[in-house]
GROMACS .gro file of C-alpha atoms in nm:
model
  308
    1MET     CA    1   0.000   0.000   0.000
    2ASP     CA    2   0.118   0.351  -0.084
    3ALA     CA    3   0.281   0.524   0.216
    4ARG     CA    4   0.062   0.830   0.155
    5VAL     CA    5  -0.256   0.623   0.190
    6LYS     CA    6  -0.133   0.465   0.515
    7ALA     CA    7  -0.049   0.806   0.661
    8ALA     CA    8  -0.392   0.945   0.564
    9ARG     CA    9  -0.558   0.656   0.749
   10VAL     CA   10  -0.366   0.739   1.066
   11SER     CA   11  -0.494   1.097   1.042
   12ILE     CA   12  -0.855   0.975   1.007
   13PHE     CA   13  -0.833   0.756   1.317
   14SER     CA   14  -0.669   1.021   1.537
   15ASN     CA   15  -0.908   1.298   1.430
   16THR     CA   16  -1.213   1.080   1.495
   17ALA     CA   17  -1.101   1.021   1.854
   18LEU     CA   18  -1.023   1.389   1.910
   19VAL     CA   19  -1.356   1.513   1.774
   20LEU     CA   20  -1.552   1.283   2.002
   21GLY     CA   21  -1.343   1.371   2.309
   22LYS     CA   22  -1.361   1.749   2.256
   23LEU     CA   23  -1.734   1.747   2.182
   24ILE     CA   24  -1.816   1.549   2.495
   25ILE     CA   25  -1.597   1.757   2.726
   26GLY     CA   26  -1.682   2.092   2.564
   27TYR     CA   27  -2.055   2.029   2.594
   28GLY     CA   28  -2.014   1.900   2.948
   29ILE     CA   29  -1.828   2.206   3.078
   30HIS     CA   30  -2.013   2.464   2.861
   31SER     CA   31  -1.690   2.595   2.705
   32VAL     CA   32  -1.728   2.768   2.367
   33SER     CA   33  -1.350   2.759   2.312
   34VAL     CA   34  -1.338   2.380   2.362
   35MET     CA   35  -1.645   2.342   2.139
   36SER     CA   36  -1.474   2.558   1.876
   37GLU     CA   37  -1.177   2.324   1.895
   38ALA     CA   38  -1.412   2.029   1.845
   39ILE     CA   39  -1.549   2.193   1.530
   40HIS     CA   40  -1.194   2.261   1.417
   41SER     CA   41  -1.105   1.895   1.469
   42GLY     CA   42  -1.427   1.798   1.290
   43LEU     CA   43  -1.311   1.983   0.982
   44ASP     CA   44  -0.969   1.825   1.028
   45LEU     CA   45  -1.148   1.490   1.009
   46VAL     CA   46  -1.325   1.593   0.688
   47ALA     CA   47  -0.991   1.712   0.552
   48ALA     CA   48  -0.830   1.380   0.648
   49PHE     CA   49  -1.095   1.195   0.445
   50ILE     CA   50  -1.038   1.429   0.150
   51ALA     CA   51  -0.663   1.371   0.175
   52TYR     CA   52  -0.716   0.995   0.197
   53PHE     CA   53  -0.923   0.977  -0.120
   54SER     CA   54  -0.703   1.225  -0.306
   55VAL     CA   55  -0.378   1.036  -0.242
   56ARG     CA   56  -0.548   0.714  -0.349
   57VAL     CA   57  -0.646   0.872  -0.680
   58ALA     CA   58  -0.312   1.054  -0.721
   59SER     CA   59  -0.120   0.727  -0.677
   60LYS     CA   60  -0.285   0.580  -0.987
   61PRO     CA   61  -0.061   0.569  -1.296
   62ALA     CA   62  -0.131   0.777  -1.604
   63ASP     CA   63  -0.401   0.639  -1.833
   64ALA     CA   64  -0.561   0.715  -2.169
   65GLU     CA   65  -0.790   0.977  -2.020
   66HIS     CA   66  -0.531   1.136  -1.788
   67GLN     CA   67  -0.207   1.112  -1.983
   68TYR     CA   68  -0.016   1.337  -1.743
   69GLY     CA   69  -0.125   1.135  -1.440
   70HIS     CA   70  -0.359   1.229  -1.155
   71GLY     CA   71  -0.125   1.449  -0.950
   72LYS     CA   72  -0.342   1.761  -0.955
   73VAL     CA   73  -0.604   1.579  -0.751
   74GLU     CA   74  -0.380   1.650  -0.452
   75ASN     CA   75  -0.380   2.022  -0.529
   76ILE     CA   76  -0.759   2.023  -0.554
   77SER     CA   77  -0.771   1.838  -0.223
   78GLY     CA   78  -0.544   2.092  -0.055
   79THR     CA   79  -0.754   2.381  -0.186
   80LEU     CA   80  -1.073   2.224  -0.052
   81GLU     CA   81  -0.909   2.167   0.285
   82ALA     CA   82  -0.810   2.534   0.302
   83LEU     CA   83  -1.169   2.638   0.227
   84LEU     CA   84  -1.291   2.411   0.507
   85ILE     CA   85  -1.056   2.585   0.750
   86PHE     CA   86  -1.197   2.923   0.646
   87LEU     CA   87  -1.550   2.795   0.713
   88ALA     CA   88  -1.445   2.671   1.056
   89ALA     CA   89  -1.300   3.012   1.142
   90ILE     CA   90  -1.621   3.190   1.035
   91TRP     CA   91  -1.834   2.960   1.252
   92ILE     CA   92  -1.606   3.009   1.554
   93ILE     CA   93  -1.612   3.389   1.514
   94TYR     CA   94  -1.993   3.382   1.496
   95GLU     CA   95  -2.031   3.168   1.808
   96ALA     CA   96  -1.770   3.355   2.011
   97GLY     CA   97  -1.909   3.694   1.910
   98LYS     CA   98  -2.261   3.587   2.004
   99ARG     CA   99  -2.137   3.468   2.345
  100LEU     CA  100  -1.947   3.792   2.408
  101LEU     CA  101  -2.247   4.012   2.318
  102ALA     CA  102  -2.496   3.803   2.514
  103GLY     CA  103  -2.275   3.771   2.819
  104SER     CA  104  -2.062   3.465   2.885
  105HIS     CA  105  -2.205   3.170   3.070
  106PRO     CA  106  -1.988   3.026   3.348
  107VAL     CA  107  -1.757   2.749   3.240
  108ARG     CA  108  -1.782   2.448   3.468
  109GLY     CA  109  -1.480   2.228   3.520
  110ALA     CA  110  -1.225   2.439   3.334
  111LEU     CA  111  -0.942   2.215   3.453
  112THR     CA  112  -1.109   1.920   3.278
  113GLY     CA  113  -1.095   2.121   2.958
  114VAL     CA  114  -0.730   2.196   3.023
  115ALA     CA  115  -0.655   1.823   3.050
  116VAL     CA  116  -0.842   1.751   2.726
  117MET     CA  117  -0.660   2.029   2.539
  118ALA     CA  118  -0.324   1.908   2.669
  119GLY     CA  119  -0.395   1.553   2.553
  120ALA     CA  120  -0.525   1.674   2.216
  121SER     CA  121  -0.216   1.890   2.164
  122LEU     CA  122   0.016   1.597   2.230
  123VAL     CA  123  -0.173   1.362   1.997
  124ASN     CA  124  -0.195   1.619   1.717
  125TYR     CA  125   0.172   1.710   1.752
  126MET     CA  126   0.280   1.347   1.716
  127VAL     CA  127   0.046   1.275   1.423
  128SER     CA  128   0.134   1.599   1.242
  129ASN     CA  129   0.505   1.522   1.275
  130PHE     CA  130   0.439   1.182   1.120
  131LEU     CA  131   0.237   1.334   0.835
  132PHE     CA  132   0.502   1.601   0.768
  133ARG     CA  133   0.767   1.330   0.749
  134VAL     CA  134   0.569   1.121   0.500
  135ALA     CA  135   0.469   1.433   0.303
  136ARG     CA  136   0.835   1.534   0.264
  137THR     CA  137   0.937   1.184   0.161
  138THR     CA  138   0.654   1.139  -0.091
  139GLU     CA  139   0.618   1.509  -0.185
  140SER     CA  140   0.245   1.496  -0.117
  141ILE     CA  141   0.069   1.833  -0.104
  142ALA     CA  142  -0.249   1.667   0.029
  143LEU     CA  143  -0.067   1.513   0.325
  144GLU     CA  144   0.123   1.835   0.387
  145ALA     CA  145  -0.208   2.025   0.399
  146ASP     CA  146  -0.346   1.764   0.638
  147ALA     CA  147  -0.035   1.795   0.854
  148TRP     CA  148  -0.076   2.173   0.868
  149HIS     CA  149  -0.437   2.121   0.974
  150LEU     CA  150  -0.321   1.921   1.273
  151ARG     CA  151  -0.026   2.148   1.354
  152THR     CA  152  -0.264   2.445   1.358
  153ASP     CA  153  -0.483   2.241   1.590
  154VAL     CA  154  -0.185   2.205   1.824
  155TYR     CA  155  -0.136   2.582   1.842
  156THR     CA  156  -0.505   2.655   1.889
  157SER     CA  157  -0.543   2.382   2.152
  158VAL     CA  158  -0.257   2.533   2.349
  159GLY     CA  159  -0.427   2.873   2.317
  160VAL     CA  160  -0.755   2.735   2.451
  161LEU     CA  161  -0.566   2.561   2.730
  162LEU     CA  162  -0.405   2.888   2.837
  163GLY     CA  163  -0.741   3.065   2.817
  164LEU     CA  164  -0.905   2.807   3.042
  165LEU     CA  165  -0.621   2.832   3.291
  166ALA     CA  166  -0.655   3.211   3.297
  167LEU     CA  167  -1.030   3.173   3.343
  168GLU     CA  168  -0.979   2.934   3.636
  169VAL     CA  169  -0.735   3.173   3.803
  170THR     CA  170  -0.911   3.506   3.738
  171GLY     CA  171  -1.276   3.405   3.709
  172TYR     CA  172  -1.321   3.626   3.401
  173TYR     CA  173  -1.553   3.412   3.190
  174TRP     CA  174  -1.524   3.638   2.886
  175LEU     CA  175  -1.172   3.500   2.842
  176ASP     CA  176  -1.324   3.180   2.700
  177PRO     CA  177  -1.497   3.335   2.393
  178LEU     CA  178  -1.208   3.581   2.358
  179MET     CA  179  -0.965   3.290   2.325
  180ALA     CA  180  -1.201   3.135   2.068
  181LEU     CA  181  -1.158   3.451   1.858
  182VAL     CA  182  -0.781   3.418   1.886
  183VAL     CA  183  -0.815   3.056   1.770
  184ALA     CA  184  -1.019   3.176   1.470
  185ALA     CA  185  -0.751   3.431   1.375
  186MET     CA  186  -0.480   3.163   1.381
  187ILE     CA  187  -0.698   2.933   1.171
  188ILE     CA  188  -0.753   3.202   0.907
  189LYS     CA  189  -0.378   3.264   0.879
  190ALA     CA  190  -0.311   2.892   0.829
  191ALA     CA  191  -0.593   2.865   0.574
  192TYR     CA  192  -0.449   3.150   0.367
  193SER     CA  193  -0.104   2.989   0.352
  194LEU     CA  194  -0.249   2.650   0.263
  195SER     CA  195  -0.474   2.789  -0.009
  196ARG     CA  196  -0.179   2.958  -0.182
  197GLU     CA  197   0.040   2.649  -0.169
  198ALA     CA  198  -0.233   2.418  -0.295
  199PHE     CA  199  -0.405   2.642  -0.551
  200LEU     CA  200  -0.113   2.806  -0.734
  201PRO     CA  201   0.010   2.479  -0.897
  202LEU     CA  202  -0.336   2.449  -1.057
  203LEU     CA  203  -0.237   2.759  -1.257
  204ASP     CA  204   0.080   2.582  -1.377
  205VAL     CA  205   0.325   2.812  -1.200
  206SER     CA  206   0.694   2.730  -1.244
  207LEU     CA  207   0.889   2.513  -1.005
  208PRO     CA  208   1.061   2.695  -0.715
  209GLU     CA  209   1.377   2.890  -0.803
  210GLU     CA  210   1.595   2.642  -0.614
  211GLU     CA  211   1.466   2.349  -0.820
  212GLU     CA  212   1.508   2.538  -1.148
  213ARG     CA  213   1.864   2.622  -1.042
  214ILE     CA  214   1.934   2.250  -0.992
  215ILE     CA  215   1.795   2.174  -1.338
  216LYS     CA  216   2.013   2.439  -1.504
  217GLU     CA  217   2.324   2.324  -1.317
  218ILE     CA  218   2.273   1.965  -1.432
  219ILE     CA  219   2.228   2.076  -1.794
  220ALA     CA  220   2.539   2.294  -1.766
  221ARG     CA  221   2.749   1.990  -1.671
  222HIS     CA  222   2.713   1.872  -2.032
  223ALA     CA  223   2.788   2.211  -2.190
  224ASP     CA  224   3.074   2.070  -2.399
  225ALA     CA  225   2.830   1.835  -2.576
  226TYR     CA  226   2.569   2.086  -2.692
  227VAL     CA  227   2.553   2.441  -2.827
  228GLU     CA  228   2.284   2.591  -2.603
  229PHE     CA  229   1.945   2.524  -2.448
  230HIS     CA  230   1.635   2.742  -2.434
  231LYS     CA  231   1.257   2.739  -2.378
  232LEU     CA  232   1.294   2.570  -2.040
  233ARG     CA  233   0.946   2.528  -1.892
  234THR     CA  234   0.853   2.370  -1.561
  235ARG     CA  235   0.536   2.301  -1.363
  236LYS     CA  236   0.411   2.073  -1.089
  237ALA     CA  237   0.096   1.865  -1.038
  238GLY     CA  238   0.076   1.720  -0.688
  239ARG     CA  239   0.418   1.564  -0.642
  240GLU     CA  240   0.471   1.514  -1.017
  241ARG     CA  241   0.705   1.760  -1.190
  242GLN     CA  242   0.689   1.824  -1.564
  243ILE     CA  243   0.988   1.975  -1.742
  244ASP     CA  244   1.049   2.043  -2.110
  245LEU     CA  245   1.325   2.228  -2.293
  246HIS     CA  246   1.491   2.271  -2.632
  247LEU     CA  247   1.851   2.150  -2.661
  248VAL     CA  248   2.056   2.281  -2.955
  249VAL     CA  249   2.318   2.023  -3.058
  250PRO     CA  250   2.599   2.028  -3.319
  251ARG     CA  251   2.456   1.995  -3.669
  252TYR     CA  252   2.687   1.707  -3.754
  253GLN     CA  253   2.634   1.502  -3.438
  254HIS     CA  254   2.503   1.146  -3.477
  255ILE     CA  255   2.144   1.087  -3.363
  256ASP     CA  256   2.252   0.806  -3.127
  257TYR     CA  257   2.488   1.042  -2.946
  258VAL     CA  258   2.217   1.309  -2.917
  259HIS     CA  259   1.972   1.055  -2.781
  260ASP     CA  260   2.221   0.933  -2.520
  261LEU     CA  261   2.299   1.293  -2.421
  262CYS     CA  262   1.930   1.366  -2.362
  263GLU     CA  263   1.894   1.044  -2.162
  264HIS     CA  264   2.192   1.132  -1.940
  265ILE     CA  265   2.054   1.479  -1.868
  266SER     CA  266   1.708   1.336  -1.795
  267ASP     CA  267   1.843   1.067  -1.563
  268GLU     CA  268   2.051   1.315  -1.363
  269ILE     CA  269   1.757   1.552  -1.319
  270LYS     CA  270   1.531   1.266  -1.209
  271ALA     CA  271   1.794   1.153  -0.958
  272SER     CA  272   1.797   1.501  -0.800
  273LEU     CA  273   1.424   1.572  -0.838
  274PRO     CA  274   1.219   1.251  -0.806
  275HIS     CA  275   0.875   1.209  -0.962
  276THR     CA  276   0.981   1.407  -1.268
  277ASP     CA  277   0.874   1.370  -1.631
  278ILE     CA  278   1.114   1.534  -1.879
  279LEU     CA  279   1.078   1.608  -2.248
  280ILE     CA  280   1.390   1.732  -2.431
  281HIS     CA  281   1.345   1.854  -2.788
  282ALA     CA  282   1.680   1.828  -2.966
  283GLU     CA  283   1.734   2.059  -3.264
  284PRO     CA  284   2.039   2.111  -3.488
  285CYS     CA  285   2.249   2.423  -3.469
  286THR     CA  286   2.190   2.664  -3.757
  287SER     CA  287   2.507   2.874  -3.712
  288VAL     CA  288   2.752   2.632  -3.866
  289ARG     CA  289   3.029   2.869  -3.973
  290ASP     CA  290   3.039   3.072  -3.652
  291CYS     CA  291   2.978   2.784  -3.409
  292PRO     CA  292   3.295   2.641  -3.250
  293VAL     CA  293   3.103   2.344  -3.106
  294CYS     CA  294   2.979   2.244  -3.451
  295ASN     CA  295   3.320   2.302  -3.613
  296ASP     CA  296   3.495   2.091  -3.349
  297CYS     CA  297   3.245   1.806  -3.376
  298PRO     CA  298   3.425   1.479  -3.479
  299GLU     CA  299   3.125   1.377  -3.688
  300LYS     CA  300   3.181   1.674  -3.920
  301GLU     CA  301   3.462   1.495  -4.100
  302LYS     CA  302   3.231   1.201  -4.174
  303ARG     CA  303   2.981   1.417  -4.362
  304PRO     CA  304   2.961   1.350  -4.739
  305SER     CA  305   3.136   1.607  -4.954
  306GLY     CA  306   2.907   1.900  -5.030
  307ALA     CA  307   2.665   1.818  -4.745
  308LYS     CA  308   2.549   2.112  -4.533
   0.00000   0.00000   0.00000
């Protein structure tokens, strides 16, 4: 089974347990901040299901209908997850604002809520670390989005925990809905970052500058075998990279040599940037008289007399 699918299952199981625990405790102690965390975890659970199904689809090989593979399913998944986080933040703001305007109800058993938030933070931290590790290894945007969901949950749970502690010490019950608003603000910030990372590849933006630098450095290693390269284009779909470029080779060079050169360049790029599909269009140099690479080509002497 694909490592991405296994990791997504772990996220589903952990989020299910957290949603149930937070709902039960939040309802029991009448804490809007704990209930807001339960809603947040509920959307994390929905996001975990979306990630699970998206990585299953993305792991399928290319077919006749999807000749470039199914990688963009992960980007769609990440975008949907970001939208879900925005919805969670809006709901939390509404509930907290209503509680602040109406006057806060006393929170009963704040220390119980503190214990629940502490446990939830620990679980989410461990699971998010696991998801980040798998996401980096497999270059999965869907798992990375899911991991950020849980890591955000860690921060917000700690915030709620501190709010409940302050409430227990000071007796100011408005601290509970106020902390819920802080949670909402943190959620919105995370949602914005996730939406950019997931959505932009759907517009076929180029690979990061660092990755394009690696590509150019690898091509430059073979500079003595070609004249120049141009029209380098890159994009990413999920974890799959697509690269194409034009490679100008000496006019007299044998086709077998050109083919091997393109294969060497492709293999080196794939070794440095896994999950890459490369198309190199080789074209002959047109500046024969002024081109030292063409003039120094050993195959030139083998050309028939009078051949261009």
